[in-house]
PDB file of C-alpha atoms in Angstrom:
ATOM      1  CA  UNK A   1      72.580  95.250 106.422  1.00 50.00           C
ATOM      2  CA  UNK A   2      76.061  93.735 106.750  1.00 51.00           C
ATOM      3  CA  UNK A   3      77.459  96.975 108.220  1.00 54.00           C
ATOM      4  CA  UNK A   4      74.555  97.270 110.696  1.00 51.00           C
ATOM      5  CA  UNK A   5      75.023  93.709 111.999  1.00 54.00           C
ATOM      6  CA  UNK A   6      78.766  94.096 112.402  1.00 54.00           C
ATOM      7  CA  UNK A   7      78.336  97.463 114.127  1.00 54.00           C
ATOM      8  CA  UNK A   8      75.899  95.843 116.591  1.00 58.00           C
ATOM      9  CA  UNK A   9      78.504  93.203 117.427  1.00 54.00           C
ATOM     10  CA  UNK A  10      81.129  95.952 117.847  1.00 52.00           C
ATOM     11  CA  UNK A  11      78.912  97.899 120.289  1.00 55.00           C
ATOM     12  CA  UNK A  12      78.055  94.744 122.265  1.00 56.00           C
ATOM     13  CA  UNK A  13      81.732  93.909 122.683  1.00 54.00           C
ATOM     14  CA  UNK A  14      82.481  97.471 123.853  1.00 51.00           C
ATOM     15  CA  UNK A  15      79.722  97.114 126.466  1.00 53.00           C
ATOM     16  CA  UNK A  16      81.230  93.852 127.703  1.00 52.00           C
ATOM     17  CA  UNK A  17      84.675  95.448 127.818  1.00 48.00           C
ATOM     18  CA  UNK A  18      83.539  98.192 130.188  1.00 49.00           C
ATOM     19  CA  UNK A  19      81.319  95.826 132.181  1.00 50.00           C
ATOM     20  CA  UNK A  20      84.262  93.505 132.809  1.00 47.00           C
ATOM     21  CA  UNK A  21      86.469  96.414 133.807  1.00 46.00           C
ATOM     22  CA  UNK A  22      84.160  97.645 136.545  1.00 44.00           C
ATOM     23  CA  UNK A  23      83.230  94.243 137.997  1.00 44.00           C
ATOM     24  CA  UNK A  24      84.813  93.746 141.392  1.00 42.00           C
ATOM     25  CA  UNK A  25      86.899  90.530 141.472  1.00 42.00           C
ATOM     26  CA  UNK A  26      90.171  92.280 142.163  1.00 42.00           C
ATOM     27  CA  UNK A  27      92.834  89.577 142.350  1.00 51.00           C
ATOM     28  CA  UNK A  28      91.594  87.796 139.229  1.00 85.00           C
ATOM     29  CA  UNK A  29      91.883  90.719 136.820  1.00 90.00           C
ATOM     30  CA  UNK A  30      94.839  92.001 134.816  1.00 93.00           C
ATOM     31  CA  UNK A  31      95.399  94.796 132.303  1.00 95.00           C
ATOM     32  CA  UNK A  32      98.032  94.578 129.549  1.00 95.00           C
ATOM     33  CA  UNK A  33      99.490  97.388 127.464  1.00 96.00           C
ATOM     34  CA  UNK A  34     101.078  96.207 124.210  1.00 97.00           C
ATOM     35  CA  UNK A  35     102.886  98.701 121.927  1.00 97.00           C
ATOM     36  CA  UNK A  36     104.120  96.766 118.889  1.00 97.00           C
ATOM     37  CA  UNK A  37     105.920  96.801 115.586  1.00 98.00           C
ATOM     38  CA  UNK A  38     103.290  95.763 113.042  1.00 98.00           C
ATOM     39  CA  UNK A  39     104.487  93.910 109.945  1.00 98.00           C
ATOM     40  CA  UNK A  40     102.094  93.743 106.987  1.00 98.00           C
ATOM     41  CA  UNK A  41     102.014  90.359 105.226  1.00 97.00           C
ATOM     42  CA  UNK A  42     100.344  88.766 102.211  1.00 95.00           C
ATOM     43  CA  UNK A  43      98.014  90.894 100.112  1.00 95.00           C
ATOM     44  CA  UNK A  44      98.134  93.654 102.715  1.00 97.00           C
ATOM     45  CA  UNK A  45     101.755  94.361 101.754  1.00 97.00           C
ATOM     46  CA  UNK A  46     101.453  93.276  98.099  1.00 96.00           C
ATOM     47  CA  UNK A  47     102.146  95.692  95.230  1.00 95.00           C
ATOM     48  CA  UNK A  48      98.878  95.114  93.351  1.00 91.00           C
ATOM     49  CA  UNK A  49      96.552  97.939  92.317  1.00 87.00           C
ATOM     50  CA  UNK A  50      93.143  96.445  93.139  1.00 81.00           C
ATOM     51  CA  UNK A  51      93.875  93.773  95.762  1.00 85.00           C
ATOM     52  CA  UNK A  52      97.142  94.832  97.429  1.00 91.00           C
ATOM     53  CA  UNK A  53      97.479  97.698  99.883  1.00 94.00           C
ATOM     54  CA  UNK A  54     101.219  98.557  99.561  1.00 97.00           C
ATOM     55  CA  UNK A  55     101.362  98.617 103.386  1.00 97.00           C
ATOM     56  CA  UNK A  56     104.728  99.158 105.034  1.00 98.00           C
ATOM     57  CA  UNK A  57     105.733  98.111 108.573  1.00 97.00           C
ATOM     58  CA  UNK A  58     103.869 100.293 111.050  1.00 97.00           C
ATOM     59  CA  UNK A  59     102.693 100.733 114.631  1.00 97.00           C
ATOM     60  CA  UNK A  60     100.156  98.714 116.583  1.00 98.00           C
ATOM     61  CA  UNK A  61      98.984  99.585 120.084  1.00 97.00           C
ATOM     62  CA  UNK A  62      96.474  97.586 122.099  1.00 97.00           C
ATOM     63  CA  UNK A  63      94.918  97.296 125.555  1.00 97.00           C
ATOM     64  CA  UNK A  64      93.858  93.890 126.887  1.00 96.00           C
ATOM     65  CA  UNK A  65      91.749  93.049 129.960  1.00 95.00           C
ATOM     66  CA  UNK A  66      91.911  89.453 131.244  1.00 94.00           C
ATOM     67  CA  UNK A  67      89.837  87.597 133.852  1.00 94.00           C
ATOM     68  CA  UNK A  68      91.056  84.302 135.339  1.00 90.00           C
ATOM     69  CA  UNK A  69      88.385  81.608 135.123  1.00 87.00           C
ATOM     70  CA  UNK A  70      90.115  78.418 136.284  1.00 83.00           C
ATOM     71  CA  UNK A  71      93.816  77.813 136.923  1.00 83.00           C
ATOM     72  CA  UNK A  72      95.613  78.961 133.747  1.00 85.00           C
ATOM     73  CA  UNK A  73      92.478  79.705 131.690  1.00 92.00           C
ATOM     74  CA  UNK A  74      91.443  83.321 131.173  1.00 93.00           C
ATOM     75  CA  UNK A  75      88.764  85.258 129.357  1.00 95.00           C
ATOM     76  CA  UNK A  76      90.249  88.160 127.398  1.00 95.00           C
ATOM     77  CA  UNK A  77      89.003  91.331 125.737  1.00 96.00           C
ATOM     78  CA  UNK A  78      91.341  93.415 123.603  1.00 97.00           C
ATOM     79  CA  UNK A  79      91.056  96.673 121.699  1.00 97.00           C
ATOM     80  CA  UNK A  80      93.760  98.005 119.395  1.00 97.00           C
ATOM     81  CA  UNK A  81      94.781 100.416 116.663  1.00 98.00           C
ATOM     82  CA  UNK A  82      97.138  99.695 113.749  1.00 98.00           C
ATOM     83  CA  UNK A  83      98.666 102.367 111.502  1.00 98.00           C
ATOM     84  CA  UNK A  84     100.614 101.493 108.347  1.00 98.00           C
ATOM     85  CA  UNK A  85     102.205 103.949 105.937  1.00 97.00           C
ATOM     86  CA  UNK A  86     101.734 103.340 102.219  1.00 97.00           C
ATOM     87  CA  UNK A  87     104.734 102.577  99.986  1.00 97.00           C
ATOM     88  CA  UNK A  88     104.045 105.483  97.617  1.00 96.00           C
ATOM     89  CA  UNK A  89     107.177 104.757  95.556  1.00 95.00           C
ATOM     90  CA  UNK A  90     105.977 101.245  94.794  1.00 96.00           C
ATOM     91  CA  UNK A  91     102.413 102.448  94.219  1.00 96.00           C
ATOM     92  CA  UNK A  92     103.644 105.148  91.810  1.00 95.00           C
ATOM     93  CA  UNK A  93     105.725 102.657  89.842  1.00 95.00           C
ATOM     94  CA  UNK A  94     102.820 100.226  89.386  1.00 95.00           C
ATOM     95  CA  UNK A  95     100.472 103.123  88.513  1.00 95.00           C
ATOM     96  CA  UNK A  96     102.810 104.371  85.746  1.00 95.00           C
ATOM     97  CA  UNK A  97     103.322 100.843  84.400  1.00 93.00           C
ATOM     98  CA  UNK A  98      99.557 100.304  84.167  1.00 92.00           C
ATOM     99  CA  UNK A  99      98.926 103.524  82.188  1.00 91.00           C
ATOM    100  CA  UNK A 100     100.668 103.743  78.763  1.00 90.00           C
ATOM    101  CA  UNK A 101     100.130 107.539  78.582  1.00 91.00           C
ATOM    102  CA  UNK A 102     101.576 108.362  82.013  1.00 93.00           C
ATOM    103  CA  UNK A 103     105.274 109.245  82.255  1.00 93.00           C
ATOM    104  CA  UNK A 104     105.520 109.847  85.997  1.00 95.00           C
ATOM    105  CA  UNK A 105     103.347 110.473  89.070  1.00 96.00           C
ATOM    106  CA  UNK A 106     103.754 112.067  92.492  1.00 96.00           C
ATOM    107  CA  UNK A 107     101.545 110.588  95.241  1.00 96.00           C
ATOM    108  CA  UNK A 108     100.709 111.837  98.710  1.00 96.00           C
ATOM    109  CA  UNK A 109      98.946 109.331 100.964  1.00 96.00           C
ATOM    110  CA  UNK A 110      97.612 109.100 104.490  1.00 97.00           C
ATOM    111  CA  UNK A 111      98.278 105.996 106.616  1.00 97.00           C
ATOM    112  CA  UNK A 112      96.064 102.902 106.500  1.00 97.00           C
ATOM    113  CA  UNK A 113      94.012 102.675 109.711  1.00 97.00           C
ATOM    114  CA  UNK A 114      92.618  99.538 111.321  1.00 98.00           C
ATOM    115  CA  UNK A 115      90.790  99.558 114.664  1.00 98.00           C
ATOM    116  CA  UNK A 116      89.790  96.221 116.178  1.00 98.00           C
ATOM    117  CA  UNK A 117      87.948  94.745 119.154  1.00 98.00           C
ATOM    118  CA  UNK A 118      88.562  91.098 120.088  1.00 98.00           C
ATOM    119  CA  UNK A 119      87.231  88.570 122.595  1.00 97.00           C
ATOM    120  CA  UNK A 120      88.544  85.094 123.335  1.00 96.00           C
ATOM    121  CA  UNK A 121      90.521  82.905 125.704  1.00 95.00           C
ATOM    122  CA  UNK A 122      94.142  82.662 126.891  1.00 94.00           C
ATOM    123  CA  UNK A 123      95.978  79.827 128.605  1.00 94.00           C
ATOM    124  CA  UNK A 124      99.061  80.352 130.783  1.00 91.00           C
ATOM    125  CA  UNK A 125     101.636  77.688 131.670  1.00 88.00           C
ATOM    126  CA  UNK A 126     104.757  77.954 133.830  1.00 88.00           C
ATOM    127  CA  UNK A 127     108.354  77.620 132.609  1.00 88.00           C
ATOM    128  CA  UNK A 128     111.717  77.407 134.432  1.00 87.00           C
ATOM    129  CA  UNK A 129     113.442  80.526 135.858  1.00 85.00           C
ATOM    130  CA  UNK A 130     110.107  82.071 136.932  1.00 85.00           C
ATOM    131  CA  UNK A 131     109.111  82.570 133.296  1.00 91.00           C
ATOM    132  CA  UNK A 132     105.673  81.712 132.025  1.00 91.00           C
ATOM    133  CA  UNK A 133     104.192  81.536 128.546  1.00 94.00           C
ATOM    134  CA  UNK A 134     100.735  82.409 127.317  1.00 94.00           C
ATOM    135  CA  UNK A 135      98.820  81.416 124.184  1.00 96.00           C
ATOM    136  CA  UNK A 136      95.474  82.773 123.052  1.00 96.00           C
ATOM    137  CA  UNK A 137      92.871  82.781 120.295  1.00 97.00           C
ATOM    138  CA  UNK A 138      90.409  85.637 119.784  1.00 97.00           C
ATOM    139  CA  UNK A 139      87.846  86.850 117.250  1.00 98.00           C
ATOM    140  CA  UNK A 140      85.966  90.089 116.819  1.00 98.00           C
ATOM    141  CA  UNK A 141      85.340  93.108 114.597  1.00 98.00           C
ATOM    142  CA  UNK A 142      87.759  95.299 112.659  1.00 98.00           C
ATOM    143  CA  UNK A 143      87.033  98.781 111.314  1.00 97.00           C
ATOM    144  CA  UNK A 144      89.284  99.340 108.298  1.00 97.00           C
ATOM    145  CA  UNK A 145      89.832 102.664 106.545  1.00 96.00           C
ATOM    146  CA  UNK A 146      91.690 103.204 103.287  1.00 94.00           C
ATOM    147  CA  UNK A 147      93.873 106.328 103.029  1.00 95.00           C
ATOM    148  CA  UNK A 148      93.008 109.545 101.237  1.00 96.00           C
ATOM    149  CA  UNK A 149      95.453 109.890  98.318  1.00 96.00           C
ATOM    150  CA  UNK A 150      96.379 112.799  96.038  1.00 96.00           C
ATOM    151  CA  UNK A 151      97.923 112.032  92.616  1.00 96.00           C
ATOM    152  CA  UNK A 152      99.860 114.563  90.504  1.00 96.00           C
ATOM    153  CA  UNK A 153     100.666 112.779  87.218  1.00 95.00           C
ATOM    154  CA  UNK A 154     102.742 113.806  84.187  1.00 93.00           C
ATOM    155  CA  UNK A 155     101.333 112.534  80.891  1.00 93.00           C
ATOM    156  CA  UNK A 156     102.993 111.972  77.513  1.00 86.00           C
ATOM    157  CA  UNK A 157     100.316 114.047  75.751  1.00 83.00           C
ATOM    158  CA  UNK A 158      97.530 115.572  77.843  1.00 84.00           C
ATOM    159  CA  UNK A 159      95.814 114.622  81.054  1.00 82.00           C
ATOM    160  CA  UNK A 160      94.513 116.014  84.369  1.00 87.00           C
ATOM    161  CA  UNK A 161      96.922 118.013  86.532  1.00 91.00           C
ATOM    162  CA  UNK A 162      95.857 116.043  89.581  1.00 92.00           C
ATOM    163  CA  UNK A 163      93.197 113.644  90.849  1.00 91.00           C
ATOM    164  CA  UNK A 164      92.313 112.157  94.223  1.00 92.00           C
ATOM    165  CA  UNK A 165      91.133 108.879  95.692  1.00 90.00           C
ATOM    166  CA  UNK A 166      88.917 109.468  98.709  1.00 90.00           C
ATOM    167  CA  UNK A 167      88.944 107.290 101.809  1.00 92.00           C
ATOM    168  CA  UNK A 168      86.592 104.324 102.178  1.00 92.00           C
ATOM    169  CA  UNK A 169      85.600 102.363 105.287  1.00 94.00           C
ATOM    170  CA  UNK A 170      84.342  98.853 106.041  1.00 95.00           C
ATOM    171  CA  UNK A 171      83.634  96.622 109.048  1.00 96.00           C
ATOM    172  CA  UNK A 172      84.731  92.993 108.877  1.00 96.00           C
ATOM    173  CA  UNK A 173      85.288  89.984 111.088  1.00 97.00           C
ATOM    174  CA  UNK A 174      88.834  89.515 112.373  1.00 98.00           C
ATOM    175  CA  UNK A 175      90.617  86.542 113.960  1.00 98.00           C
ATOM    176  CA  UNK A 176      93.740  86.584 116.091  1.00 97.00           C
ATOM    177  CA  UNK A 177      96.276  84.084 117.435  1.00 97.00           C
ATOM    178  CA  UNK A 178      99.050  85.092 119.810  1.00 97.00           C
ATOM    179  CA  UNK A 179     101.811  83.915 122.116  1.00 97.00           C
ATOM    180  CA  UNK A 180     103.743  85.756 124.836  1.00 96.00           C
ATOM    181  CA  UNK A 181     106.699  85.089 127.131  1.00 96.00           C
ATOM    182  CA  UNK A 182     106.466  86.941 130.452  1.00 95.00           C
ATOM    183  CA  UNK A 183     108.621  87.490 133.525  1.00 94.00           C
ATOM    184  CA  UNK A 184     107.234  88.775 136.873  1.00 92.00           C
ATOM    185  CA  UNK A 185     108.978  91.901 138.159  1.00 91.00           C
ATOM    186  CA  UNK A 186     106.739  92.123 141.250  1.00 86.00           C
ATOM    187  CA  UNK A 187     103.582  90.342 142.379  1.00 83.00           C
ATOM    188  CA  UNK A 188     101.417  92.949 140.690  1.00 88.00           C
ATOM    189  CA  UNK A 189     103.549  93.653 137.615  1.00 90.00           C
ATOM    190  CA  UNK A 190     105.214  91.648 134.841  1.00 93.00           C
ATOM    191  CA  UNK A 191     106.710  92.309 131.439  1.00 95.00           C
ATOM    192  CA  UNK A 192     107.737  90.380 128.351  1.00 96.00           C
ATOM    193  CA  UNK A 193     107.489  89.930 124.593  1.00 97.00           C
ATOM    194  CA  UNK A 194     104.498  88.858 122.543  1.00 97.00           C
ATOM    195  CA  UNK A 195     103.743  87.911 118.935  1.00 98.00           C
ATOM    196  CA  UNK A 196     100.249  88.296 117.477  1.00 98.00           C
ATOM    197  CA  UNK A 197      98.800  87.377 114.082  1.00 98.00           C
ATOM    198  CA  UNK A 198      95.697  89.224 112.843  1.00 98.00           C
ATOM    199  CA  UNK A 199      93.607  88.496 109.744  1.00 98.00           C
ATOM    200  CA  UNK A 200      90.518  90.214 108.288  1.00 97.00           C
ATOM    201  CA  UNK A 201      88.904  90.597 104.846  1.00 95.00           C
ATOM    202  CA  UNK A 202      87.334  94.033 104.395  1.00 95.00           C
ATOM    203  CA  UNK A 203      85.756  95.081 101.078  1.00 92.00           C
ATOM    204  CA  UNK A 204      85.617  98.751 100.069  1.00 90.00           C
ATOM    205  CA  UNK A 205      83.179 100.490  97.716  1.00 84.00           C
ATOM    206  CA  UNK A 206      84.490 103.161  95.333  1.00 77.00           C
ATOM    207  CA  UNK A 207      82.552 105.380  92.925  1.00 74.00           C
ATOM    208  CA  UNK A 208      84.194 105.384  89.491  1.00 68.00           C
ATOM    209  CA  UNK A 209      83.308 106.700  86.042  1.00 66.00           C
ATOM    210  CA  UNK A 210      82.091 103.197  85.204  1.00 67.00           C
ATOM    211  CA  UNK A 211      79.909 102.911  88.307  1.00 70.00           C
ATOM    212  CA  UNK A 212      80.371 101.352  91.726  1.00 78.00           C
ATOM    213  CA  UNK A 213      83.466  99.180  92.217  1.00 80.00           C
ATOM    214  CA  UNK A 214      84.145  96.891  95.199  1.00 85.00           C
ATOM    215  CA  UNK A 215      87.774  96.201  96.093  1.00 85.00           C
ATOM    216  CA  UNK A 216      88.574  93.333  98.438  1.00 90.00           C
ATOM    217  CA  UNK A 217      91.659  94.318 100.449  1.00 92.00           C
ATOM    218  CA  UNK A 218      92.647  91.546 102.906  1.00 95.00           C
ATOM    219  CA  UNK A 219      94.380  92.736 106.062  1.00 97.00           C
ATOM    220  CA  UNK A 220      97.018  90.429 107.535  1.00 97.00           C
ATOM    221  CA  UNK A 221      99.667  91.546 110.000  1.00 98.00           C
ATOM    222  CA  UNK A 222     102.112  90.198 112.548  1.00 98.00           C
ATOM    223  CA  UNK A 223     102.546  92.340 115.670  1.00 98.00           C
ATOM    224  CA  UNK A 224     105.736  92.006 117.712  1.00 98.00           C
ATOM    225  CA  UNK A 225     104.906  93.626 121.051  1.00 97.00           C
ATOM    226  CA  UNK A 226     106.548  94.678 124.278  1.00 96.00           C
ATOM    227  CA  UNK A 227     104.039  93.692 126.987  1.00 96.00           C
ATOM    228  CA  UNK A 228     103.404  95.474 130.288  1.00 95.00           C
ATOM    229  CA  UNK A 229     100.893  93.615 132.484  1.00 94.00           C
ATOM    230  CA  UNK A 230      99.396  94.856 135.742  1.00 94.00           C
ATOM    231  CA  UNK A 231      97.451  92.586 138.137  1.00 89.00           C
ATOM    232  CA  UNK A 232      94.576  94.258 139.952  1.00 83.00           C
TER     233      UNK A 232
END
């Protein structure tokens, strides 16, 4: 039931995103492209087997559509993708330390994937030298996917030659706070730097020999972005 409700919210926000895009109030719309360095923080980067994700700095790319309501206030919709590689050296070390019969392990891992859709409000205020700053708060839905991982261990006595951990997926609520500093190049185009904080709390179900296990893997990241904004 939880997945169905969150998926319904996700689809509704996608519908609003495309509805806003094709509504004709030309001078009040803007589109922003934001490629970013994504830095994992907190439990997302922690070296803990069942709560940490061993996430390394990665890539975040997002597209934002804004509509000016009144003076500096804007409605905003944003969709983005974050990819973070796994620190397999750190994961292997913790895995060996937690198993007294394991001497070493080789791990291959896919990247951690997070796709999100946000809605909220931004406020813009002017600064000297034609600069202007923007602050915003958004909330929405995040689709999180754990990586497929292949383990090839070496045991002190006997053990399996290899084993795998399959990928799991969950939808969760996500909140975002951001700030940006922008400079107009032309009337219809501006560029600048932005910083965004994202936080979500997905929980993943895994089938184990002892039954179903649920791992809570919080996702927290700071995205440092180069912003291109186009006014329609």
